[in-house]
PDB file of C-alpha atoms and ligand atoms in Angstrom:
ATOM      1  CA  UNK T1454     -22.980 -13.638-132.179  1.00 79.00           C
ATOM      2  CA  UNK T1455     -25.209 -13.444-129.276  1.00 85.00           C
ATOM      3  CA  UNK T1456     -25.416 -10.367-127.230  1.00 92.00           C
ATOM      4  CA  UNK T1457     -28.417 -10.370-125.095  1.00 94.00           C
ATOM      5  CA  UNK T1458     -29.479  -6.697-123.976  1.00 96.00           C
ATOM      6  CA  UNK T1459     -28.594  -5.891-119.891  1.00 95.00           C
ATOM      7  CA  UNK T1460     -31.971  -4.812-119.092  1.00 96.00           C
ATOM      8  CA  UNK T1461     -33.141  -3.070-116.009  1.00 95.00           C
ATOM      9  CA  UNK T1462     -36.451  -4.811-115.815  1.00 96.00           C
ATOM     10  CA  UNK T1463     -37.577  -7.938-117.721  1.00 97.00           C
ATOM     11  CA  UNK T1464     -38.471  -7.983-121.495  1.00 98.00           C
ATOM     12  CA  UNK T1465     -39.656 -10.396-124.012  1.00 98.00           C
ATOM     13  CA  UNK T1466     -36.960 -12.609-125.491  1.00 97.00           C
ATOM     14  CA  UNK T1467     -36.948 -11.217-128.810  1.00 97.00           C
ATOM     15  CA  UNK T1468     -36.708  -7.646-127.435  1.00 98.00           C
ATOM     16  CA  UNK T1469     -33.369  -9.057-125.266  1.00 97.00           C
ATOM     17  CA  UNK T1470     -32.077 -10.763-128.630  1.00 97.00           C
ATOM     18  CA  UNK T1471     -32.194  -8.032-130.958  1.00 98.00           C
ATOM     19  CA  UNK T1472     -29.185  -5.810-132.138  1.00 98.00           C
ATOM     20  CA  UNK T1473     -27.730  -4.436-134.989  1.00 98.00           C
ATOM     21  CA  UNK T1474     -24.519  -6.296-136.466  1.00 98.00           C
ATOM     22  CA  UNK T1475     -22.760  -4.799-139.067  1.00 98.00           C
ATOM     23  CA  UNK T1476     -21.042  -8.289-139.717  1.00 98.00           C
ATOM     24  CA  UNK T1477     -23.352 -10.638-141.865  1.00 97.00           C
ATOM     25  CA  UNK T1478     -22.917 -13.471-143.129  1.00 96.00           C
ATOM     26  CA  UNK T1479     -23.634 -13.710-147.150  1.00 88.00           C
ATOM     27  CA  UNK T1480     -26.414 -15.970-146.271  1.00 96.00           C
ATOM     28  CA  UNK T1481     -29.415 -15.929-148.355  1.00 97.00           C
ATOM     29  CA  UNK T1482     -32.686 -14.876-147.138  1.00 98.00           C
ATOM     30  CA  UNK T1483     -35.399 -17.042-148.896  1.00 97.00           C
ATOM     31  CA  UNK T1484     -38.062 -15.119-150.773  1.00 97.00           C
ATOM     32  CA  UNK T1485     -40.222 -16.524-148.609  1.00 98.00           C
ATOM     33  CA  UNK T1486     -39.098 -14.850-145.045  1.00 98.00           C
ATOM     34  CA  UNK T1487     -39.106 -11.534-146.863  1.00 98.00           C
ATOM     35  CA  UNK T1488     -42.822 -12.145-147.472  1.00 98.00           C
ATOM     36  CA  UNK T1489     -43.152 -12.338-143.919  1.00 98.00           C
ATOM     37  CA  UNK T1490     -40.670  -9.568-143.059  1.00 98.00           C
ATOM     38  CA  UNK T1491     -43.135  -7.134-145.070  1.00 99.00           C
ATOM     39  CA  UNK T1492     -46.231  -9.183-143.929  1.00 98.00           C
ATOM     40  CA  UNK T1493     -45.127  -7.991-140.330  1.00 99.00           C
ATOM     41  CA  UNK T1494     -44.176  -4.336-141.579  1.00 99.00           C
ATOM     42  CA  UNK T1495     -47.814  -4.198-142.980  1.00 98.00           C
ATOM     43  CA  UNK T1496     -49.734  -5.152-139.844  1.00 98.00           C
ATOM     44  CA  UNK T1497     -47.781  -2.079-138.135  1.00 98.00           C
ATOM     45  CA  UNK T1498     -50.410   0.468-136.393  1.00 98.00           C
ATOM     46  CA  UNK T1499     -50.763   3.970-138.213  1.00 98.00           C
ATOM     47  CA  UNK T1500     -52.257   6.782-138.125  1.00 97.00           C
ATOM     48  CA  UNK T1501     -55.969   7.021-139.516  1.00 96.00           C
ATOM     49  CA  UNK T1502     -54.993   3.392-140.823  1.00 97.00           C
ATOM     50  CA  UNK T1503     -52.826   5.431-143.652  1.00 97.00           C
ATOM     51  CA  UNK T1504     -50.233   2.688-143.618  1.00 98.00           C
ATOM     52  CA  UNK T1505     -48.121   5.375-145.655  1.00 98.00           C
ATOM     53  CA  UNK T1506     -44.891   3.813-145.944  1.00 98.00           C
ATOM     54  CA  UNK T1507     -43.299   1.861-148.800  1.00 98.00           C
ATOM     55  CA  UNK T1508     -40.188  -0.233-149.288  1.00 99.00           C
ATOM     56  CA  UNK T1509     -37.427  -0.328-151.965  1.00 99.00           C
ATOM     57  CA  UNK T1510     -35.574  -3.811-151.142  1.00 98.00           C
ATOM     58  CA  UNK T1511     -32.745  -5.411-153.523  1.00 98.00           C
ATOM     59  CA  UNK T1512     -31.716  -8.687-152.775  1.00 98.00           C
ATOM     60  CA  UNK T1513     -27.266  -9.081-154.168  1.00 97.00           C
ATOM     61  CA  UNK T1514     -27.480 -10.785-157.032  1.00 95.00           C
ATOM     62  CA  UNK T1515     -30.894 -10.442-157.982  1.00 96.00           C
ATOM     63  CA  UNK T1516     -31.629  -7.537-161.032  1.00 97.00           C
ATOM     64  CA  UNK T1517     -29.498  -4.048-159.835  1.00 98.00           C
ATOM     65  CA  UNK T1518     -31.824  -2.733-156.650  1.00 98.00           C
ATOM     66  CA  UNK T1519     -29.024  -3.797-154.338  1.00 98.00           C
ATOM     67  CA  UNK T1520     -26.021  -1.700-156.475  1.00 98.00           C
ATOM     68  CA  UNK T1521     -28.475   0.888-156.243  1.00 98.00           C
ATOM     69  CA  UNK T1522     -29.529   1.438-152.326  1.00 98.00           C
ATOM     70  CA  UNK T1523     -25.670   0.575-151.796  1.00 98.00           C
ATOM     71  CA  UNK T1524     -24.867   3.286-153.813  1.00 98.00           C
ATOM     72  CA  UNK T1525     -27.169   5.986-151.847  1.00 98.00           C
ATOM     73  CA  UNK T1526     -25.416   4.588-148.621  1.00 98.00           C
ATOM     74  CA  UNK T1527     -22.391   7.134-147.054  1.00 98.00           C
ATOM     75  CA  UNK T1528     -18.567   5.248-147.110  1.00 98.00           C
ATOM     76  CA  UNK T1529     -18.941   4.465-143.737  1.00 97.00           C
ATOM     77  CA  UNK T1530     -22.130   1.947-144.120  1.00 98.00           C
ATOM     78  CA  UNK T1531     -21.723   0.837-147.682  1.00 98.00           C
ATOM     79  CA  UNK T1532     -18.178  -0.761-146.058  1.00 96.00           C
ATOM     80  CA  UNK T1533     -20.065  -2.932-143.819  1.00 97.00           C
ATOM     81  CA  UNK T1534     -23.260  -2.635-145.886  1.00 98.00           C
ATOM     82  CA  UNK T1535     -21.892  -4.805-149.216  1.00 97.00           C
ATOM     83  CA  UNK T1536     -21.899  -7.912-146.869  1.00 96.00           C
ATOM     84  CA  UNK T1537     -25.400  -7.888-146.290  1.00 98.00           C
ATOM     85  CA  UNK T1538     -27.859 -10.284-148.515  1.00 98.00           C
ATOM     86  CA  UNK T1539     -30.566  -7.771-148.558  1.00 98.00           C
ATOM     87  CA  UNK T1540     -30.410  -4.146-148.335  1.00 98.00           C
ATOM     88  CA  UNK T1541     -33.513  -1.491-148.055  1.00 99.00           C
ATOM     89  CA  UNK T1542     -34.874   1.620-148.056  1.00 99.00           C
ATOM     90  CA  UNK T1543     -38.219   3.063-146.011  1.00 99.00           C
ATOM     91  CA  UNK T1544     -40.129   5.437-147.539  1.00 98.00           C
ATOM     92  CA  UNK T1545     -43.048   7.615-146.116  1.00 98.00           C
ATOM     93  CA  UNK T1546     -45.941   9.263-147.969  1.00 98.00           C
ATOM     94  CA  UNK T1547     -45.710  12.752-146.512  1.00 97.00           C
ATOM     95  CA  UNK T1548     -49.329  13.799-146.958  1.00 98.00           C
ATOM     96  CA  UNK T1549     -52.745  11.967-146.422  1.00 96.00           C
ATOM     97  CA  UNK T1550     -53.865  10.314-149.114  1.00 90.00           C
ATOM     98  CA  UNK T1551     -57.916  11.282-148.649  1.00 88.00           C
ATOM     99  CA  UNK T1552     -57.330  14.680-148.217  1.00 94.00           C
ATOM    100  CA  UNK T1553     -53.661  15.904-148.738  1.00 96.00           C
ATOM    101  CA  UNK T1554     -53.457  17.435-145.183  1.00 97.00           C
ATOM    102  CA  UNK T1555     -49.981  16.924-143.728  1.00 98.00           C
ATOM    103  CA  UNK T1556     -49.149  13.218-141.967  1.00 98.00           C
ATOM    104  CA  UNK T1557     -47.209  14.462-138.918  1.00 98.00           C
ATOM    105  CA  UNK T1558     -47.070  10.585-137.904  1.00 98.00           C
ATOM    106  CA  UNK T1559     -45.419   9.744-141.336  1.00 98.00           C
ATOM    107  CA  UNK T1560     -42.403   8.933-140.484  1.00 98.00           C
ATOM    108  CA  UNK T1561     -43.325   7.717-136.831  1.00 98.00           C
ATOM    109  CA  UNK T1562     -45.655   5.274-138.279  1.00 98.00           C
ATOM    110  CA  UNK T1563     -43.274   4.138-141.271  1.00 98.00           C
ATOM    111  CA  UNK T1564     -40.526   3.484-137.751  1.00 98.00           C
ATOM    112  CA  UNK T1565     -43.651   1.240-136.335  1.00 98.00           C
ATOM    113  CA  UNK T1566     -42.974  -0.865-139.491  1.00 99.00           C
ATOM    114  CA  UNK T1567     -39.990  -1.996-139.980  1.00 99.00           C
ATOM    115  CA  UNK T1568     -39.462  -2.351-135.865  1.00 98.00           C
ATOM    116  CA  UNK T1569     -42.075  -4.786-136.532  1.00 98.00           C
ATOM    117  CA  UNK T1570     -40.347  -6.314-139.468  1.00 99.00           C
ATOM    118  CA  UNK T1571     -37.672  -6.223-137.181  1.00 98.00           C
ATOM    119  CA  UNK T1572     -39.396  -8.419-134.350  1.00 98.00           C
ATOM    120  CA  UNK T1573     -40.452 -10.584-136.992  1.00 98.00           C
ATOM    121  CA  UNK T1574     -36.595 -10.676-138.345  1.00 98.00           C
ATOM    122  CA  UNK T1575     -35.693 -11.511-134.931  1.00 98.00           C
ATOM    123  CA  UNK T1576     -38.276 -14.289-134.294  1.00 98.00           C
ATOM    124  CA  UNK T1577     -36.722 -15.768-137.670  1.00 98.00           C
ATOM    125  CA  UNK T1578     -32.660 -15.966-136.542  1.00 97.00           C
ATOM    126  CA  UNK T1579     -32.376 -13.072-138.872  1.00 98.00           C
ATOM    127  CA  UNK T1580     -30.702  -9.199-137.966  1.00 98.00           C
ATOM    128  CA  UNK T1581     -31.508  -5.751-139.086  1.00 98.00           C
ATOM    129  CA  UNK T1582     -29.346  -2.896-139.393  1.00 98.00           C
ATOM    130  CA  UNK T1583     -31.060   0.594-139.918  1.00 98.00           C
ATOM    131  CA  UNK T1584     -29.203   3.652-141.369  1.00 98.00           C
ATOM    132  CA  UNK T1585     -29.501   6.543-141.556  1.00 98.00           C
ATOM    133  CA  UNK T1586     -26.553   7.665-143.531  1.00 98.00           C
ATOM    134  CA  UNK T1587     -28.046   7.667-146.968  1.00 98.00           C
ATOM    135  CA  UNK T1588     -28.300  10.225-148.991  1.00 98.00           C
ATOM    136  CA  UNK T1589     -32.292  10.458-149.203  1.00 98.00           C
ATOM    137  CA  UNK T1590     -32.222  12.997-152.256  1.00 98.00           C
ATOM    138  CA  UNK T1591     -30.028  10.205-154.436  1.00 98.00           C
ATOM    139  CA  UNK T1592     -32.545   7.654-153.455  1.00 98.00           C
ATOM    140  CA  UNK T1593     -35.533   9.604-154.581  1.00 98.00           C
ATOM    141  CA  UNK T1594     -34.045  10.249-157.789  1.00 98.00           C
ATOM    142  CA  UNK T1595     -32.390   6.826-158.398  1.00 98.00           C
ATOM    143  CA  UNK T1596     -35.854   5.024-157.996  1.00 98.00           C
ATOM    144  CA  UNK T1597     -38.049   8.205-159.689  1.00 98.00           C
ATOM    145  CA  UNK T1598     -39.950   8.080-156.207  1.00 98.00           C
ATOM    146  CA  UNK T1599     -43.063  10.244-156.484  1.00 98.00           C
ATOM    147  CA  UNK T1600     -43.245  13.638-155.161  1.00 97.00           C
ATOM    148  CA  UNK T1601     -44.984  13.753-151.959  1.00 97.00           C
ATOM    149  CA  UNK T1602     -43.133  10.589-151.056  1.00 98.00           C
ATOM    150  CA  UNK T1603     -39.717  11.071-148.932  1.00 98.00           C
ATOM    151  CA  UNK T1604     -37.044   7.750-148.298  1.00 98.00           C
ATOM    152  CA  UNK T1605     -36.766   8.343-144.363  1.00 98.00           C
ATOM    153  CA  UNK T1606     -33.917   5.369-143.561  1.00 98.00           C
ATOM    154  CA  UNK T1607     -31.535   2.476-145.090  1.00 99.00           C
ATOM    155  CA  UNK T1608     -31.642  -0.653-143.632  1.00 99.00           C
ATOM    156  CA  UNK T1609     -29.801  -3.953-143.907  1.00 98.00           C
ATOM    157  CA  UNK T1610     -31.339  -7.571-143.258  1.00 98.00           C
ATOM    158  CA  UNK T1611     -29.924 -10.479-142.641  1.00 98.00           C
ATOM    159  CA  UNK T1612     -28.362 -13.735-140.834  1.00 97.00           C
ATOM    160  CA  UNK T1613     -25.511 -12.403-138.190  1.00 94.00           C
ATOM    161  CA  UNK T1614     -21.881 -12.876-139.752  1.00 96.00           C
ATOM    162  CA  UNK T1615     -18.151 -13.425-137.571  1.00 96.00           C
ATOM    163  CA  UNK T1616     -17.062 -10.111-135.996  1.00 96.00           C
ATOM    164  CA  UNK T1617     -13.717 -11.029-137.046  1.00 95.00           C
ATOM    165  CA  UNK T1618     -14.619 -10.200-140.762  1.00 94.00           C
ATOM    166  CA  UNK T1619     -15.013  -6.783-139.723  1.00 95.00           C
ATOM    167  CA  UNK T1620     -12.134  -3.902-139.394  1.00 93.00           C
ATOM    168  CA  UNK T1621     -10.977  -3.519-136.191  1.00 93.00           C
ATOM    169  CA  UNK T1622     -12.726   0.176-135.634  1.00 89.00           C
ATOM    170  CA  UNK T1623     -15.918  -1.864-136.474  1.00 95.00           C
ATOM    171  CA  UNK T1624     -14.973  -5.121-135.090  1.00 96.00           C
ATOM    172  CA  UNK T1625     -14.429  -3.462-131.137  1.00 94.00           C
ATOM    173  CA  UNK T1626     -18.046  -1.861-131.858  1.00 94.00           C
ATOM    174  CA  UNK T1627     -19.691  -5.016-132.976  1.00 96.00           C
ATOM    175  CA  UNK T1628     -18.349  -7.339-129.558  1.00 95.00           C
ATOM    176  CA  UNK T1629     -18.666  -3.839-126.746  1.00 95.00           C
ATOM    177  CA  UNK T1630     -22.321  -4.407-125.036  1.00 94.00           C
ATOM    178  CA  UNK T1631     -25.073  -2.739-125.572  1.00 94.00           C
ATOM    179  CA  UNK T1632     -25.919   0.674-123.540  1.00 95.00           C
ATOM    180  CA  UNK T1633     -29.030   2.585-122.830  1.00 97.00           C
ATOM    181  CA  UNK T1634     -30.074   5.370-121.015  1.00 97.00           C
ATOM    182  CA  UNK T1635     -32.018   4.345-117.446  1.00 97.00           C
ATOM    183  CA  UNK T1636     -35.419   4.587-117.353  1.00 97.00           C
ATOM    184  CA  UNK T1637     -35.420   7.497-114.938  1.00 97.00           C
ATOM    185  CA  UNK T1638     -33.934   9.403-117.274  1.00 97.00           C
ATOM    186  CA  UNK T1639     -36.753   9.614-120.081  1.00 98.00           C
ATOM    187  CA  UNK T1640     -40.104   7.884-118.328  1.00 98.00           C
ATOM    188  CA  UNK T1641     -41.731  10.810-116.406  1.00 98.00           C
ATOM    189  CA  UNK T1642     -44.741  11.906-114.384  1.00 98.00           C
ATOM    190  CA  UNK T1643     -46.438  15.174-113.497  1.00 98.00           C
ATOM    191  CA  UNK T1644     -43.828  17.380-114.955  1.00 98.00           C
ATOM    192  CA  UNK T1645     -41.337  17.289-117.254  1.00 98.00           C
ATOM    193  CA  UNK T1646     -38.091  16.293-116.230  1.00 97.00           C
ATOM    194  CA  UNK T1647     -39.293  14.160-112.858  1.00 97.00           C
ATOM    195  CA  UNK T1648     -39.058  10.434-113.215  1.00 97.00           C
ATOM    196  CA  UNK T1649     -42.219   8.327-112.799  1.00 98.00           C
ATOM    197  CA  UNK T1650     -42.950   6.874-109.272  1.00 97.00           C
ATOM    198  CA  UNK T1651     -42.718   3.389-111.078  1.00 97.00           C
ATOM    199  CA  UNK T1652     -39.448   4.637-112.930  1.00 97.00           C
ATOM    200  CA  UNK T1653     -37.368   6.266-110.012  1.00 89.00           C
ATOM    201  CA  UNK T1654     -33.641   4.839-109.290  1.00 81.00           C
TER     202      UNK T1654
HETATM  203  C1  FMN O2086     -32.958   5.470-137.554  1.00 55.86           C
HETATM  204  C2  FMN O2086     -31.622   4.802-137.294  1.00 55.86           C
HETATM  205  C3  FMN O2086     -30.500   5.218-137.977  1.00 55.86           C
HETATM  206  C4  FMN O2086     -29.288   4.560-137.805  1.00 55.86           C
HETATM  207  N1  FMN O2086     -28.212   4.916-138.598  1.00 55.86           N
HETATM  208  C5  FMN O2086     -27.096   4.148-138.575  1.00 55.86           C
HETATM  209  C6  FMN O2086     -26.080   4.340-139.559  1.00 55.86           C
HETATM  210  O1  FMN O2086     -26.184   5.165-140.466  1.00 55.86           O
HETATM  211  N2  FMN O2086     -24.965   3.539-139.489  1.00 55.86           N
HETATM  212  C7  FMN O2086     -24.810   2.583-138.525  1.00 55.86           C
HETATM  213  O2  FMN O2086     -23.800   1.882-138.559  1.00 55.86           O
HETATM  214  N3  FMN O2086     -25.787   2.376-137.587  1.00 55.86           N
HETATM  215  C8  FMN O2086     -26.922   3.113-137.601  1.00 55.86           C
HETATM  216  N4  FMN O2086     -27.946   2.874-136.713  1.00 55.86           N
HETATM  217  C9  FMN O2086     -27.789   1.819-135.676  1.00 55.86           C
HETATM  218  C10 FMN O2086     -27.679   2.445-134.299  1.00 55.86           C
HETATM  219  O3  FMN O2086     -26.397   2.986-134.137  1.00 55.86           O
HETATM  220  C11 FMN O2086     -28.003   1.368-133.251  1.00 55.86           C
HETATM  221  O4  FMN O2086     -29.346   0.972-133.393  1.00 55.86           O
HETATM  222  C12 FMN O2086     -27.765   1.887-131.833  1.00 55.86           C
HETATM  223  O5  FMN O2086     -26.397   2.155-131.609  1.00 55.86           O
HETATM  224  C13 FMN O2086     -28.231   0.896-130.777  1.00 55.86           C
HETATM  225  O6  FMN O2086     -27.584  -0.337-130.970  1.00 55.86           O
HETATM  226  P1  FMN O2086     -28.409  -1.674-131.139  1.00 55.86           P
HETATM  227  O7  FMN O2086     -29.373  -1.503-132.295  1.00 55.86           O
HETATM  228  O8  FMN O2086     -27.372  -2.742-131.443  1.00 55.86           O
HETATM  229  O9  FMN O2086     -29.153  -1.922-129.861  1.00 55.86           O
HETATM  230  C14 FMN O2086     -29.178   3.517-136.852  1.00 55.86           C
HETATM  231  C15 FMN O2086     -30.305   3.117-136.141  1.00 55.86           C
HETATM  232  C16 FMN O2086     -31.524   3.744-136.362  1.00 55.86           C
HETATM  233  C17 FMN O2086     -32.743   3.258-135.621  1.00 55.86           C
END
């Protein structure tokens, strides 16, 4: 399904094109895009170059990862969730590595990655849907994930299915447009709360 993003100003293609389904169609995803899904995830900015994220990924039908991130996932997404060919899980190393001092940007960096594992997804015909409704303590202990180490979000890749697959709670979700706050609201300029010149209504 296409569903272009209404934006204010203009924007890169792939920024217009990208959304989060919950239908997917049980389309593979060939080993090899998932090497450049991660590829793209890797070259992600971070903090002091820490690059402290990790990825648990299970593609269905391949050894028992998938079963397992399904089963960390709350009712709600493991419903839509099953569909998917590939499901995953982000995980962020809480501390610095050279010197154990906290990584405030942990979890801000490990977002850098998979948005641009998401761009790449996009550029590919391919869809990701992140989650978090997981239960991050089951996933930690399902995959003995080191202390120090904390799963931050869920996500689902893969090729965009028929809406009409979907229940019909889901289904009205899945065709409504897309909505986002104006950029008055949240770009501002010499003190909180007032809009940039460039931003203003
Ligand atoms: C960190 C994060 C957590 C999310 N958690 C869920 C979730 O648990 N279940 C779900 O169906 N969607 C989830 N979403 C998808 C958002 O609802 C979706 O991105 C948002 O409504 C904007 O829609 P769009 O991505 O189609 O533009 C999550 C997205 C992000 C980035």
């Amino acid at each position: 399904m296409h569903k272009p993003a209404a934006t204010q100003y203009p924007v890169h293609e792939l920024i217009r094109e990208r959304w989060s389904p919950r239908a997917f169609s049980e389309k593979a995803v060939p080993p090899e895009i998932l090497q450049s899904l991660f590829e793209a995830a890797r070259w992600a900015p971070s903090s002091n170059n820490e690059q402290p994220w990790a990825f648990l990924v299970g593609t269905r039908g391949v050894g028992d990862t998938f079963k397992k991130i399904l089963g960390t996932l709350v009712e709600f997404n493991q419903t839509w969730a099953k569909h998917a060919p590939v499901l995953a899980i982000a995980v962020s190393e809480l501390a610095f590595a050279k010197n154990g001092h906290s990584n405030r940007n942990a979890s801000y960096d490990t977002g850098a990655a998979v948005s641009q594992l998401t761009t790449e997804a996009t550029s590919r015909g391919l869809f990701v849907h992140q989650m978090a409704g997981f239960d991050p303590h089951k996933a930690a202990e399902t995959f003995a994930v080191p202390n120090g180490w904390e799963p931050i979000a869920a996500f689902a890749i893969g090729y965009a299915g028929d809406p009409q697959t979907l229940p019909e709670s889901l289904r009205e979700r899945e065709l409504a447009p897309q909505t986002r706050k104006p950029l008055h609201e949240f770009v501002m300029s010499g003190q909180w709360g007032h809009a940039a010149p460039f931003a203003q209504k």
